[in-house]
Amino acid sequence: MDADLDRLIHLQRLDSAADAARRRLAEEPERHKALDDRLEAARHALAAAKERLTESQHARREIEKEVAVHQSRLSKYREQAMSVKTNVEYHAIQKEIGFEQGEIKALEDRILERMLEGDEMTAEVKRADAELAREQKAVEADRRALAAESADLHASVERLAAERAGVVGGLSPQVLALFEQVAAKRHGVAVAEARAGICTICHVRLRPQVFNTVLRNESIVQCDSCQRILYFVPAAVAAPADSLGHPAP
Ligand SMILES: [Zn+2]
C-alpha cells in the first residue's frame, strides 16, 4: 500500500476517535444537569409531602378548635338545664344539647379521618425522605463515574493528538493539505473505504476505472461525488478486522 494512503487511513481513525471523545465531553454539562434535575425532583417530592402533612395537621387543629367551641356551649347548656323552671324551657335546652352533641360527633369523625390521613402522609414523608437519600447516593455514584469517564476522555484526546502529530509528521504536505481540505468540508471524515465499487460513506457508485485504481491502494484517489480519499480492503486482509469493523492495519 502507498505509504501516504496508509498514514491517511491511520490519521482518519485517530481524528474520528478524537472527534467522538470530544463529542462525548461536550455532552458533560447536559449529563450533569440531568443529575441535578434528578436530585431536585426528589427534593421537591419530599418538600411537597411535608407540606401536605403540615396542611393536614393544620386542618385537624382547626377542627379541634371548633370542637372546643361546641364543648363550651354544651357545658353552658348543661348548667342552664340545672336551673330551668318550665317543661318548655327544659325541652328547648335539651334540643340545644342534642344539637351540640351531634356537631361534636360529626367533628370528631372528621378528626379521625384527618388522623388516618396524617398517618398516611407521615408514611409518605418517610418514603420521600428515603427516596431522596437513595437518589443522593445514586447521583453521587453517577457523578464519580462521569468524572472518571471525563478524565479518560481527556487523556485519550491528548494521546490521540500526540499520535496524530507523529502520523502527520510522516505525511507529504500536499497529501496532508488535501486531507485537511476534504475533512473541513465533510465533517471531519476525509477518508472512505471503497467496497464493491461503491464509496461506503456517500454510497455513490464509482466509475469502474476509478474503482480499479482504488483496488491497488497505490495512489491517492478521491470519490467523484464526496471527494473523500478512497482505499480498498482486500478480502484476505479484511478477515481479521477488529470488532469495530476497522480493517487490520
Ligand atoms: Zn464518496
Coordinates of C-alpha atoms and ligand atoms in Angstrom, one line a residue, residues 199 202 223 226, ligand 1:
C199 CA -17.9 4.7 -1.8
C202 CA -21.6 8.7 0.3
C223 CA -14.5 9.9 -4.7
C226 CA -17.9 13.3 -2.0
Ligands
ZN1 ZN -18.0 9.3 -1.7

